[in-house]
mmCIF file of C-alpha atoms and ligand atoms in Angstrom:
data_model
loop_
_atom_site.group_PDB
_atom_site.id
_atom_site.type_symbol
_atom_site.label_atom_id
_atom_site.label_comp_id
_atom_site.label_asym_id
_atom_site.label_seq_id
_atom_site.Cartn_x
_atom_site.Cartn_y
_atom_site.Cartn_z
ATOM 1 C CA UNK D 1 26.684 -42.065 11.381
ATOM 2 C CA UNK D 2 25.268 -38.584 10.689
ATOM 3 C CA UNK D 3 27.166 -35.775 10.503
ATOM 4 C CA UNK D 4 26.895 -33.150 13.481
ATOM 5 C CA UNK D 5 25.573 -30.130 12.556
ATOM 6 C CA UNK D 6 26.999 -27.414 14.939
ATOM 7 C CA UNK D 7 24.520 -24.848 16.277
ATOM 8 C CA UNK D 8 27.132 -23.471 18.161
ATOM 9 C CA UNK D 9 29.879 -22.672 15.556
ATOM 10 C CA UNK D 10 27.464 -22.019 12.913
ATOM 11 C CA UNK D 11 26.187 -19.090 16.119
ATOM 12 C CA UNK D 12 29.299 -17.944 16.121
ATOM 13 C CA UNK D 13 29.540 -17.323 12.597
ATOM 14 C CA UNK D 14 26.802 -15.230 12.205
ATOM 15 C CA UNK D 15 27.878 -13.109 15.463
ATOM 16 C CA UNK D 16 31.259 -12.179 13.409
ATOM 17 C CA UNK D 17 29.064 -10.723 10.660
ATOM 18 C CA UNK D 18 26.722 -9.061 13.118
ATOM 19 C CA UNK D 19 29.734 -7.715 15.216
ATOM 20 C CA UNK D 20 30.869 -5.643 11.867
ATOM 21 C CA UNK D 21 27.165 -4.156 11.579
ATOM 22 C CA UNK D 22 27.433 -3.041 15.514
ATOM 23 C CA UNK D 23 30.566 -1.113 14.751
ATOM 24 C CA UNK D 24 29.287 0.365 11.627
ATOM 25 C CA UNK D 25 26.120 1.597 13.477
ATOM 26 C CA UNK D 26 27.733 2.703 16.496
ATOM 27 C CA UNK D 27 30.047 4.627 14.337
ATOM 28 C CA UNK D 28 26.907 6.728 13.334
ATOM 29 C CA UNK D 29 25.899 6.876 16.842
ATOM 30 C CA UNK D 30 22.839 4.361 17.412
ATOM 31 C CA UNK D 31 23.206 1.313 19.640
ATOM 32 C CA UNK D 32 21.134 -1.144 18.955
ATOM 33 C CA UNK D 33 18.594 -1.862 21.686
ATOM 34 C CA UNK D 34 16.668 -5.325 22.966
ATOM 35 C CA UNK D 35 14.029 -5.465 25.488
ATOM 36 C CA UNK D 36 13.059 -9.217 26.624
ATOM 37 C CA UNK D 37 9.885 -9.189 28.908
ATOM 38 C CA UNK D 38 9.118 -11.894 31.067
ATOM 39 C CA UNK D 39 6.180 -12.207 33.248
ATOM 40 C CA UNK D 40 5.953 -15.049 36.317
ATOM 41 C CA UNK D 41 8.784 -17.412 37.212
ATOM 42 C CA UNK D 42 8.658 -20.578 34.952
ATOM 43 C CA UNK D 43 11.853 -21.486 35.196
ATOM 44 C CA UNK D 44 12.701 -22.724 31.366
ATOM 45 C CA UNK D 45 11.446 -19.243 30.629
ATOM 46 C CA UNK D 46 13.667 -17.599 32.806
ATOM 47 C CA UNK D 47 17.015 -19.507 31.576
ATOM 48 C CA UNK D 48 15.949 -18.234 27.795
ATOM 49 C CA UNK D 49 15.842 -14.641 28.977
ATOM 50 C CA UNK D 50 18.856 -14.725 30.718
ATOM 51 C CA UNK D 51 20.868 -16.092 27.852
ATOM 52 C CA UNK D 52 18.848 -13.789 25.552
ATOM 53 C CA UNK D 53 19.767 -10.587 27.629
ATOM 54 C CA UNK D 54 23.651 -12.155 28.254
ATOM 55 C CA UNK D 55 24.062 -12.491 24.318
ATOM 56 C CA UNK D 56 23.080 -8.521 23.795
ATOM 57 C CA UNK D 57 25.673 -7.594 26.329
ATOM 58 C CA UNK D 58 28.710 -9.780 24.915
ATOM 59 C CA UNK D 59 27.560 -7.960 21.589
ATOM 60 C CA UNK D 60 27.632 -4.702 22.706
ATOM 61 C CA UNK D 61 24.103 -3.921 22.903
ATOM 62 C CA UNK D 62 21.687 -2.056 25.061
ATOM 63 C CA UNK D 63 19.800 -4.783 27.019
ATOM 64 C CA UNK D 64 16.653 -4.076 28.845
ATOM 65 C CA UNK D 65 15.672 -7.454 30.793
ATOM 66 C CA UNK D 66 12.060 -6.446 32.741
ATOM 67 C CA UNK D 67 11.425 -9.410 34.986
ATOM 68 C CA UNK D 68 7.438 -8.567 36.282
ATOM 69 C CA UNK D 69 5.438 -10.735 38.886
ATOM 70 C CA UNK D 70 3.479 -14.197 37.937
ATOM 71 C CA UNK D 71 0.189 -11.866 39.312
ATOM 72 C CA UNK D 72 1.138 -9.323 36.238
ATOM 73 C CA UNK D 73 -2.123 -7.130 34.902
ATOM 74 C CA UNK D 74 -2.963 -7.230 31.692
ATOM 75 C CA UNK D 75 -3.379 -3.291 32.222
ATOM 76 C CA UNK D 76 -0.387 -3.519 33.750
ATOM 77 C CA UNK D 77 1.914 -5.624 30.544
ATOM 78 C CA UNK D 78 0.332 -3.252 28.170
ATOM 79 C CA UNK D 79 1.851 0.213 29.385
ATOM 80 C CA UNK D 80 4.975 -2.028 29.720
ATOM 81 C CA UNK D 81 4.673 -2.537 25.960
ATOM 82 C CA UNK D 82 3.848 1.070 25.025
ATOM 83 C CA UNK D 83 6.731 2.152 27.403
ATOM 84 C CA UNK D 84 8.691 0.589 25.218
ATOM 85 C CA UNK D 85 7.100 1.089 22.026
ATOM 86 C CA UNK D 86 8.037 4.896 23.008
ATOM 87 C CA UNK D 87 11.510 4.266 24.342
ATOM 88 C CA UNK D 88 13.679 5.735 21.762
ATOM 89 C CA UNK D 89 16.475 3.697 23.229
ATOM 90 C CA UNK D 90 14.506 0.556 21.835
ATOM 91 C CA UNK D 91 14.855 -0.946 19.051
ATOM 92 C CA UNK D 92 13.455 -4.940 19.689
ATOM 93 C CA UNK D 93 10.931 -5.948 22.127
ATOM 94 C CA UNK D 94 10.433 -9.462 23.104
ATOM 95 C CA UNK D 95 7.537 -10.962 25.630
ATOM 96 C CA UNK D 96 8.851 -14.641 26.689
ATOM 97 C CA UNK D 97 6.165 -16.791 25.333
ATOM 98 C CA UNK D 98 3.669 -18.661 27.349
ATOM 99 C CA UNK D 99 3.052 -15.792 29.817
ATOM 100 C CA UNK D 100 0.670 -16.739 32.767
ATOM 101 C CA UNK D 101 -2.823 -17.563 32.324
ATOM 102 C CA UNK D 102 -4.817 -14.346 32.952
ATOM 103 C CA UNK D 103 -2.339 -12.932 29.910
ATOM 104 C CA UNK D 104 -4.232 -12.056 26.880
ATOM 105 C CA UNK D 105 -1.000 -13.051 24.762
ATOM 106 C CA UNK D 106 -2.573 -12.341 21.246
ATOM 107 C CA UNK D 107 -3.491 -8.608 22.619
ATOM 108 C CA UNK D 108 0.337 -7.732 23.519
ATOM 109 C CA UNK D 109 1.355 -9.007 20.540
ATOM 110 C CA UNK D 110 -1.020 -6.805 18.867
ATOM 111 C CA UNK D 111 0.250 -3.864 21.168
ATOM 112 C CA UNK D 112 3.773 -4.562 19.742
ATOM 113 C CA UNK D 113 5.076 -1.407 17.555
ATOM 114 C CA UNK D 114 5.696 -3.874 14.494
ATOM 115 C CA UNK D 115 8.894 -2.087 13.435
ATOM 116 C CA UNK D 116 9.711 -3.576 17.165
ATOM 117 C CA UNK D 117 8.750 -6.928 16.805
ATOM 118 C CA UNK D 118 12.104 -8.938 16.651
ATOM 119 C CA UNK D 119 9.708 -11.847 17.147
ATOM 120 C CA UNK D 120 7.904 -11.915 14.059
ATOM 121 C CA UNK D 121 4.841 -12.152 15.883
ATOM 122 C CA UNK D 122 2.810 -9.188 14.974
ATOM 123 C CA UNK D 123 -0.388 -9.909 12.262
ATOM 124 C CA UNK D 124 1.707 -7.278 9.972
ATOM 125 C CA UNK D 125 4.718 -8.848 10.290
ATOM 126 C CA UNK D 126 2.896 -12.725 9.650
ATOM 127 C CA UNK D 127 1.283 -11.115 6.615
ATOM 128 C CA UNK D 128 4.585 -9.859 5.353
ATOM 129 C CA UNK D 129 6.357 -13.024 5.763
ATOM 130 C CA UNK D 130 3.603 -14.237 3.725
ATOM 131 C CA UNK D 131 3.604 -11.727 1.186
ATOM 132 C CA UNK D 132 7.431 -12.454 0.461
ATOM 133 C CA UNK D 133 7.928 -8.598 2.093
ATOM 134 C CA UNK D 134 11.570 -8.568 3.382
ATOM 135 C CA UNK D 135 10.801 -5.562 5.726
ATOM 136 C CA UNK D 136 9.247 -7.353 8.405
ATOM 137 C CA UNK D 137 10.659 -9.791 11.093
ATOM 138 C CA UNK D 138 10.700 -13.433 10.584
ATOM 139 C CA UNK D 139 10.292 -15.710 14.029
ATOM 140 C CA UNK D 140 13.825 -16.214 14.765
ATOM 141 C CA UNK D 141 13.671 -20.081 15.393
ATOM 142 C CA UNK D 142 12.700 -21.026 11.720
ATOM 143 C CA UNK D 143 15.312 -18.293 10.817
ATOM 144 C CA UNK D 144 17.634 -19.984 12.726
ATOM 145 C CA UNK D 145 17.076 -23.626 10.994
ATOM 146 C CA UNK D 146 16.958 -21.928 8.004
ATOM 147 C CA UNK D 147 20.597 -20.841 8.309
ATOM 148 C CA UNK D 148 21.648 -23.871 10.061
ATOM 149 C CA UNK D 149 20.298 -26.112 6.556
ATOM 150 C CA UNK D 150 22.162 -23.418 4.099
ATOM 151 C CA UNK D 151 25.526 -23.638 6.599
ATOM 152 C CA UNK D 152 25.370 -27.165 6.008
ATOM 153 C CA UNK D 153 24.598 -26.746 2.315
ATOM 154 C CA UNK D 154 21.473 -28.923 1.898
ATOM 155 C CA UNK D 155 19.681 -28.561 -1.152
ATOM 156 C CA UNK D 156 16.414 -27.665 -0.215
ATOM 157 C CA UNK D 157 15.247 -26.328 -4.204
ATOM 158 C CA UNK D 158 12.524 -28.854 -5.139
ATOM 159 C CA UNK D 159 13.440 -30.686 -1.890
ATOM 160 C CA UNK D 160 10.258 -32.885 0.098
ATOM 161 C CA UNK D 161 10.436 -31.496 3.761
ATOM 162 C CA UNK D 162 8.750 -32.310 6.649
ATOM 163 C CA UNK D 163 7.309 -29.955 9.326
ATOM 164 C CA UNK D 164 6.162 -31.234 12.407
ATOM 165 C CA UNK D 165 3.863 -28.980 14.113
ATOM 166 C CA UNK D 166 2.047 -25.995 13.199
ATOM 167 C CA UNK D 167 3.024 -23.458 16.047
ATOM 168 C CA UNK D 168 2.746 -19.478 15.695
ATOM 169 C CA UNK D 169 6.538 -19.634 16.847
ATOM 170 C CA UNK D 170 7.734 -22.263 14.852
ATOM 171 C CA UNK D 171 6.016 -24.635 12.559
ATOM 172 C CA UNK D 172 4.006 -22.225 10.453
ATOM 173 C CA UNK D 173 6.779 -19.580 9.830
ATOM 174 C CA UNK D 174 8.875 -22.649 9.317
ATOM 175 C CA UNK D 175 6.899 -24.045 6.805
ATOM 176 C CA UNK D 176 6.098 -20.318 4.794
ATOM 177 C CA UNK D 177 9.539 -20.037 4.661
ATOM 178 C CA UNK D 178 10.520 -22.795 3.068
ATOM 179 C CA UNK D 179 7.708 -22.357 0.474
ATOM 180 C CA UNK D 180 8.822 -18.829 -0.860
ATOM 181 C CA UNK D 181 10.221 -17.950 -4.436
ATOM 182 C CA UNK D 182 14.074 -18.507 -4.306
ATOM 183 C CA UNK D 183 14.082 -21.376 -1.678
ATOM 184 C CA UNK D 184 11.307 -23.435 -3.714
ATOM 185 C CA UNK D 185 10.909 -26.574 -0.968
ATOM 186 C CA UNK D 186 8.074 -28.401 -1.367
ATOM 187 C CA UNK D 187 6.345 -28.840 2.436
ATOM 188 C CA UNK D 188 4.400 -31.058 4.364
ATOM 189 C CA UNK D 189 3.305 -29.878 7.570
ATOM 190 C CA UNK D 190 2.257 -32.585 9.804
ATOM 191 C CA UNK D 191 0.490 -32.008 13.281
ATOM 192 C CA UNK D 192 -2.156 -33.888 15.473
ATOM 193 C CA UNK D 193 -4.731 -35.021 13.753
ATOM 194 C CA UNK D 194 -2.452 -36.589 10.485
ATOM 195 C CA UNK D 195 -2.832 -39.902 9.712
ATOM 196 C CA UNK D 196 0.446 -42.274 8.664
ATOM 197 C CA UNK D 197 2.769 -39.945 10.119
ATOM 198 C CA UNK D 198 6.069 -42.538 10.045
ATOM 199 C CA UNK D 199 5.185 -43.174 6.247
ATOM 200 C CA UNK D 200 5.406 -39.133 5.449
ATOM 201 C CA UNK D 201 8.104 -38.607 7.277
ATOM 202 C CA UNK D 202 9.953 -41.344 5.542
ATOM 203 C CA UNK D 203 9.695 -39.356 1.964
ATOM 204 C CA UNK D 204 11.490 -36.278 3.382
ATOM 205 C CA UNK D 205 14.810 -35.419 2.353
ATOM 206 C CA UNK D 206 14.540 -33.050 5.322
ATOM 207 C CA UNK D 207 12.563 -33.272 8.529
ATOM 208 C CA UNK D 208 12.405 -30.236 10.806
ATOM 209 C CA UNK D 209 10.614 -31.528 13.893
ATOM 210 C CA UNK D 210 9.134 -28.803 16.262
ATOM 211 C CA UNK D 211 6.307 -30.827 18.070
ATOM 212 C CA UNK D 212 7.110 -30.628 22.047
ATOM 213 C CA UNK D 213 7.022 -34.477 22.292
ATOM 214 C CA UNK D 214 10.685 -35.873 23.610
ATOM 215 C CA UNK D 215 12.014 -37.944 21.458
ATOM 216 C CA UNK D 216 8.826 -38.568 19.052
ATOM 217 C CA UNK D 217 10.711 -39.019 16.075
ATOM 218 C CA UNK D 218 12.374 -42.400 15.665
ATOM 219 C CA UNK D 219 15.039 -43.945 13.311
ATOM 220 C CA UNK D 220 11.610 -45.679 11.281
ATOM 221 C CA UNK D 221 10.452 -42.280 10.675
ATOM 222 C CA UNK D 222 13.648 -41.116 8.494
ATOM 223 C CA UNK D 223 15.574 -42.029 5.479
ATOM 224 C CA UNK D 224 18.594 -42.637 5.052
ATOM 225 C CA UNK D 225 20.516 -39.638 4.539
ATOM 226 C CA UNK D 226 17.762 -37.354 5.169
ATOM 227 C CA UNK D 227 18.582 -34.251 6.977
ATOM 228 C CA UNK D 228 17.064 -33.996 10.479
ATOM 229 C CA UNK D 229 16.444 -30.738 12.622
ATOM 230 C CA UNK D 230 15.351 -30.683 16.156
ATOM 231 C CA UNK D 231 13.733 -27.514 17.543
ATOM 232 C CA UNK D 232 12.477 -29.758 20.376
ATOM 233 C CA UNK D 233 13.854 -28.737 24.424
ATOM 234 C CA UNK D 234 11.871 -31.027 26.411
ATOM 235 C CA UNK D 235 13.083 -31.470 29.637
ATOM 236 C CA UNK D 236 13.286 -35.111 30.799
ATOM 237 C CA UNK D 237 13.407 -36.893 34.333
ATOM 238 C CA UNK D 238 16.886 -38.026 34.652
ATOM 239 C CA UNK D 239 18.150 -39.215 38.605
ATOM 240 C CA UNK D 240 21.649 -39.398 37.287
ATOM 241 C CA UNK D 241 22.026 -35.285 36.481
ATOM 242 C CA UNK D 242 22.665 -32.794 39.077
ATOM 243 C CA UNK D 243 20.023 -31.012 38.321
ATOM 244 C CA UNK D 244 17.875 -33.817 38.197
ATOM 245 C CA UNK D 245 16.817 -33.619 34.693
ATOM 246 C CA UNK D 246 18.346 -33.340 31.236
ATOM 247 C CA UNK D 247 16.866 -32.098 27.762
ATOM 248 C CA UNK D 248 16.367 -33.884 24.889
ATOM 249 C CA UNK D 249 14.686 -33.109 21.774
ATOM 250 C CA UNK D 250 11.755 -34.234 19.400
ATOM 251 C CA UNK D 251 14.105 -36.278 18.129
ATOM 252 C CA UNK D 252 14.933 -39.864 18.849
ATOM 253 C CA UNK D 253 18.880 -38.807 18.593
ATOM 254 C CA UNK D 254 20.763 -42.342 19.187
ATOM 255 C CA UNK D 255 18.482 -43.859 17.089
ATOM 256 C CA UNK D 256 17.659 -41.370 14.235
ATOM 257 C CA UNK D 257 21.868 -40.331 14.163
ATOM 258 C CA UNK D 258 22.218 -43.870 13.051
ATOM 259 C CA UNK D 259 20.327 -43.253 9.792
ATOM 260 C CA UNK D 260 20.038 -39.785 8.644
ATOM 261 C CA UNK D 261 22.839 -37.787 6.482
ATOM 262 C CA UNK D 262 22.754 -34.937 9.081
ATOM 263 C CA UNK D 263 21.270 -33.492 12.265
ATOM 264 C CA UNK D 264 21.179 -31.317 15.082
ATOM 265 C CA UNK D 265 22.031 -31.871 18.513
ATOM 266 C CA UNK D 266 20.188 -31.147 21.377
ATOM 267 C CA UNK D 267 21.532 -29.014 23.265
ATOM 268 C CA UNK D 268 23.676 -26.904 20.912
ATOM 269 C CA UNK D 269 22.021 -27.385 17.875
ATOM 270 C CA UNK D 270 18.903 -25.102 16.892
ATOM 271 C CA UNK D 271 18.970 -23.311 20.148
ATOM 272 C CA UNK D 272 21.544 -20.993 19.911
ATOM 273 C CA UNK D 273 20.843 -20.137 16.286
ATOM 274 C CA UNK D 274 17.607 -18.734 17.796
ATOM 275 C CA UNK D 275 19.555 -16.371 20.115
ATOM 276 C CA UNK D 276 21.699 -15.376 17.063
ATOM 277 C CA UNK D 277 18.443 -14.691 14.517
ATOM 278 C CA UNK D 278 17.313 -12.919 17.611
ATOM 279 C CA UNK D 279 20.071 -10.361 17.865
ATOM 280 C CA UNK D 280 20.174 -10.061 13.994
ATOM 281 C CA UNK D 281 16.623 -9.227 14.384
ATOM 282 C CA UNK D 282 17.459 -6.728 16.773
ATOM 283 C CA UNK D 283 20.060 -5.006 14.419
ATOM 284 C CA UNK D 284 17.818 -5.185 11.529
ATOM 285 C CA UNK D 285 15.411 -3.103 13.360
ATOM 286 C CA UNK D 286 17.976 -0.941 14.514
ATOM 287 C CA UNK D 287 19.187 -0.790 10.691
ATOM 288 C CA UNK D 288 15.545 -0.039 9.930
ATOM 289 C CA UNK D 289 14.430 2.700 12.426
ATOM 290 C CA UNK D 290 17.361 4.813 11.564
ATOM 291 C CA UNK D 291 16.861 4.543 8.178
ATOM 292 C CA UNK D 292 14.732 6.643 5.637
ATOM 293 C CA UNK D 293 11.211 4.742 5.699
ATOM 294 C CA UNK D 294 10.706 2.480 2.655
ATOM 295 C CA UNK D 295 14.119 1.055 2.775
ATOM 296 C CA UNK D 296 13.709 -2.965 2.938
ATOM 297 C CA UNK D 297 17.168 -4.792 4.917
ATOM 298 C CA UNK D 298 17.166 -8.553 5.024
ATOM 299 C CA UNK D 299 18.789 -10.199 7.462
HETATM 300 N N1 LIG A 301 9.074 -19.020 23.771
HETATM 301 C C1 LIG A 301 9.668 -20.018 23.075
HETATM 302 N N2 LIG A 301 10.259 -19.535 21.964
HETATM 303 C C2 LIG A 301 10.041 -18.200 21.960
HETATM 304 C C3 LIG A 301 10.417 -17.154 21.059
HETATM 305 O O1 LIG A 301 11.048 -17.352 20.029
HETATM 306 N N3 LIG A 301 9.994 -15.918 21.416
HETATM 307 C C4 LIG A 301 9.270 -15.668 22.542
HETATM 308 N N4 LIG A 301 8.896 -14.416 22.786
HETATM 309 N N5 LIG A 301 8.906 -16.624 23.379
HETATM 310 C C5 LIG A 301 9.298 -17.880 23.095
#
């Protein structure tokens, strides 16, 4: 059987660093600041921003948590974004992703204030992940599975690892990280259109799977003792819940746990990493703003 990997505990971990960087920057009077946007009533959506906004409270920090209507402007998002591109009380701004339809999402990402931009999402802050510049933001999910593979102290130098999907959010920052200088994995990213996708997959000493497909990845895809993250939430029919559904990931789990040398659990695996790379985000850019410009903070 495959050893657990605990998104949860490892969470925890990196809140006890990031509670000693809250006390050393409230000591010099700034507060860290998040504000988490999120326009229309999907309800997924909603549970993220309520967990996001719940973590920056238990933390100490100064939460702004805009709910707006599903019949939101464009106009309307946009001086919500340079609002809070002004707000000196601000340090992170966050816009759930998908927003409604008649949301030009590419444009508020564009309106971001990159120093803002705990998402990562910003073209300056893609280009700097690219460019191996540690002053911008990384997206926090691929941070997040990042951490989760050094907690768990898999080797990942000269490593064969598999990305599936090639999202904004996840798969491409995913797979640009695990490319640079210093981490030195050598990546496959797989998405629609590849051919022989069980046969790659089986070559991977690690498989990060970050697709949106329940349970797409199945015990023929890995090897044995391969390491196995699931970004995947996808919520599944299920008459025997209360709440009439339950989530599972991208990742076959009963079968896949069988075979592979360690993975993540869904729930309580990569999700609550992201939370945590999203408040360290936060007090990076905290770190950051009230800093002389020109000074470069990693995480
Ligand atoms: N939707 C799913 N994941 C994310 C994320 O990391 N950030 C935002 N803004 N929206 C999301």
């Amino acid at each position: 059987m495959a050893k657990l990997i605990d998104g949860r505990a490892i969470a925890e971990r990196v809140y006890a660093e990031l509670r000693d960087e809250i006390a050393s920057l409230k000591s010099r009077g700034a507060t860290p600041g998040l504000a988490v946007v999120l326009v229309g009533d999907d309800p997924a959506s909603r549970a993220y921003v309520r967990a996001k906004d719940k973590m920056c409270r238990e933390l100490g920090l100064h939460s702004v948590k805009l709910e707006l209507p599903a019949t939101t402007t464009q106009e309307e998002l946009l001086a919500r974004v340079n609002a809070l591109n002004r707000d000196e009380k601000i340090d992170g701004i966050l816009v759930q992703s998908p927003p409604p339809p008649q949301i030009d999402e590419a444009a508020i990402v564009r309106a971001l204030d990159p120093r803002k931009d705990v998402d990562g999402f910003h073209p300056l802050n893609v280009a700097k992940l690219t460019l191996d510049d540690d002053s911008g933001f990384v997206p926090c999910t691929p941070l997040g599975c990042l951490r989760l593979l050094r907690e768990t102290g898999t080797v990942l130098s000269a490593a064969n690892v598999v990305v599936l999907g090639r999202s904004m959010i996840v798969g491409k920052p995913m797979a640009l990280l695990l490319m640079r200088k210093g981490i030195d994995a050598t990546v496959t990213v797989i998405h629609s259109r590849t051919r022989n996708i069980p046969e790659i997959c089986r070559r991977a000493d690690v498989i990060v799977a970050a697709i949106g497909r329940p349970h797409f990845v199945r015990t023929e895809f890995v090897r044995e003792g391969a390491t196995v993250i699931d970004v995947g939430i996808n919520r599944m029919e299920d008459a025997g819940n209360e709440r009439g559904y339950k989530l599972v990931g991208d990742v076959d789990f009963d079968g896949v746990s069988k075979v592979a040398g360690a993975i993540t659990p869904v729930p309580g695996g990569v999700g609550p990493m992201t939370i945590a790379m999203l408040m360290s985000n936060t007090i990076k850019a905290c770190r950051q703003n009230s800093t002389s410009p020109g000074t470069v903070l990693k995480n």
